[in-house]
Amino acid sequence: MKNLVGLSFAEKEAICERAFNENGPYWHLYTDGTKMQDIFCGDDDFEVAMWVLASAICQVEGVEALTFEVMGNHMHMILSGLRELCLELFDLFKLRLSRAMRKRGRVIDWSCFNAEILSIPDLKSLRNEIIYVNRNAYVANPMYSPFSYPWGGGCAFFSPWLKSVRVKNLMDLGIDRRRELLHSREVSFCSRLKMVDDRVFIPSFCRIDLGESMFTDPRSYFNMLTRNAEAFSQIAQRLKDNVFLTDDELYSALVSYINKEYGVRNVAHLDPRQKLECASYLHFKFRASNQQLRRLLRLEDRVLAELFP
């Protein structure tokens, strides 16, 4: 990034455009968590998923993962490569994951764990989709930030401290241990994988560098993480996601709305009719859940259930 400091904004954008054009096509592959039971119920389960995902990415040639997020009952991946290869990657991941979880004594109905895949047509869209994925756990769980969730690529974006992490090569382990970690007998194709303790090192299988190259600089990336509610709304509609903003972000949007519509900046100054109008605005514009509306507007559950059953 130091080499970009003296460049103009237009020159930086041109570099990003070139990176975009040289590495497509791009896809957002995801599964529907509303249809799936919880798969990962603890850190050990997530570790299994990470190793299985790493092995599948290594095995399917022609596909690169720019980022990903493994959640309790669903997942997101931003991929580069042919559509059929991206779906092949998911099928391999699902097959190996089901076997690994069965060995762990987990009885799971995998019939609803299926991939949806959407094309990403341009650089602006790709940036928004990367940001959306890297925010996914942060929005769902207040215990994490986009930089701290360990089961996705977001924690590695623009993190120079990763260069100081002491890693070891997977191939330095014995064959039995490699097979145990990867949950596969075929391990020769995973020579690029590295590990920290017993965890797979995310940049060794996920092209964090390629994902970063789509942004002009770290500041631009961080700004998009926190100030792009309109784009998040459009992506959520495409993916049919229910919640994509935190309470704090929704509150900021609410204050802006009531200042514009009613000339006030305090929710407590709204009358009952205005609160109902705000509830409709947040529900349809930002897909706010009834629980979020109750917390932000102090409306009764009964009222919200009648408005948005």
PDB file of C-alpha atoms in Angstrom, residues 2 14 16-17 36 53 67 76 86 99 106 109 145 153 178 186 192 206 220 233 240 269 271:
ATOM      1  CA  LYS A   2       2.962   2.345   0.484  1.00  0.00           C
ATOM      2  CA  ALA A  14      -7.669   2.318 -12.285  1.00  0.00           C
ATOM      3  CA  CYS A  16      -8.491  -1.653  -8.713  1.00  0.00           C
ATOM      4  CA  GLU A  17     -10.374  -1.882 -12.006  1.00  0.00           C
ATOM      5  CA  MET A  36     -31.231 -25.014   8.090  1.00  0.00           C
ATOM      6  CA  LEU A  53     -13.382 -25.620   3.469  1.00  0.00           C
ATOM      7  CA  THR A  67     -13.469 -13.890   1.498  1.00  0.00           C
ATOM      8  CA  HIS A  76     -21.234 -16.954   2.548  1.00  0.00           C
ATOM      9  CA  CYS A  86     -17.783 -22.661  -7.731  1.00  0.00           C
ATOM     10  CA  ARG A  99     -18.995 -36.980   6.646  1.00  0.00           C
ATOM     11  CA  ARG A 106     -23.873 -35.209  14.834  1.00  0.00           C
ATOM     12  CA  ASP A 109     -30.486 -33.135   7.878  1.00  0.00           C
ATOM     13  CA  SER A 145     -16.473  -6.859  15.221  1.00  0.00           C
ATOM     14  CA  GLY A 153     -11.924 -13.818   6.021  1.00  0.00           C
ATOM     15  CA  ARG A 178      -2.873 -34.252   8.001  1.00  0.00           C
ATOM     16  CA  GLU A 186      -6.446 -37.080  -0.136  1.00  0.00           C
ATOM     17  CA  ARG A 192      -0.008 -24.571   0.349  1.00  0.00           C
ATOM     18  CA  CYS A 206      -8.300 -17.541   1.038  1.00  0.00           C
ATOM     19  CA  SER A 220     -11.652   3.248   2.050  1.00  0.00           C
ATOM     20  CA  SER A 233     -30.131  -2.989   1.903  1.00  0.00           C
ATOM     21  CA  LYS A 240     -33.488 -12.324   1.163  1.00  0.00           C
ATOM     22  CA  HIS A 269     -40.351  13.295  20.994  1.00  0.00           C
ATOM     23  CA  ASP A 271     -46.021  10.782  18.841  1.00  0.00           C
TER      24      ASP A 271
END
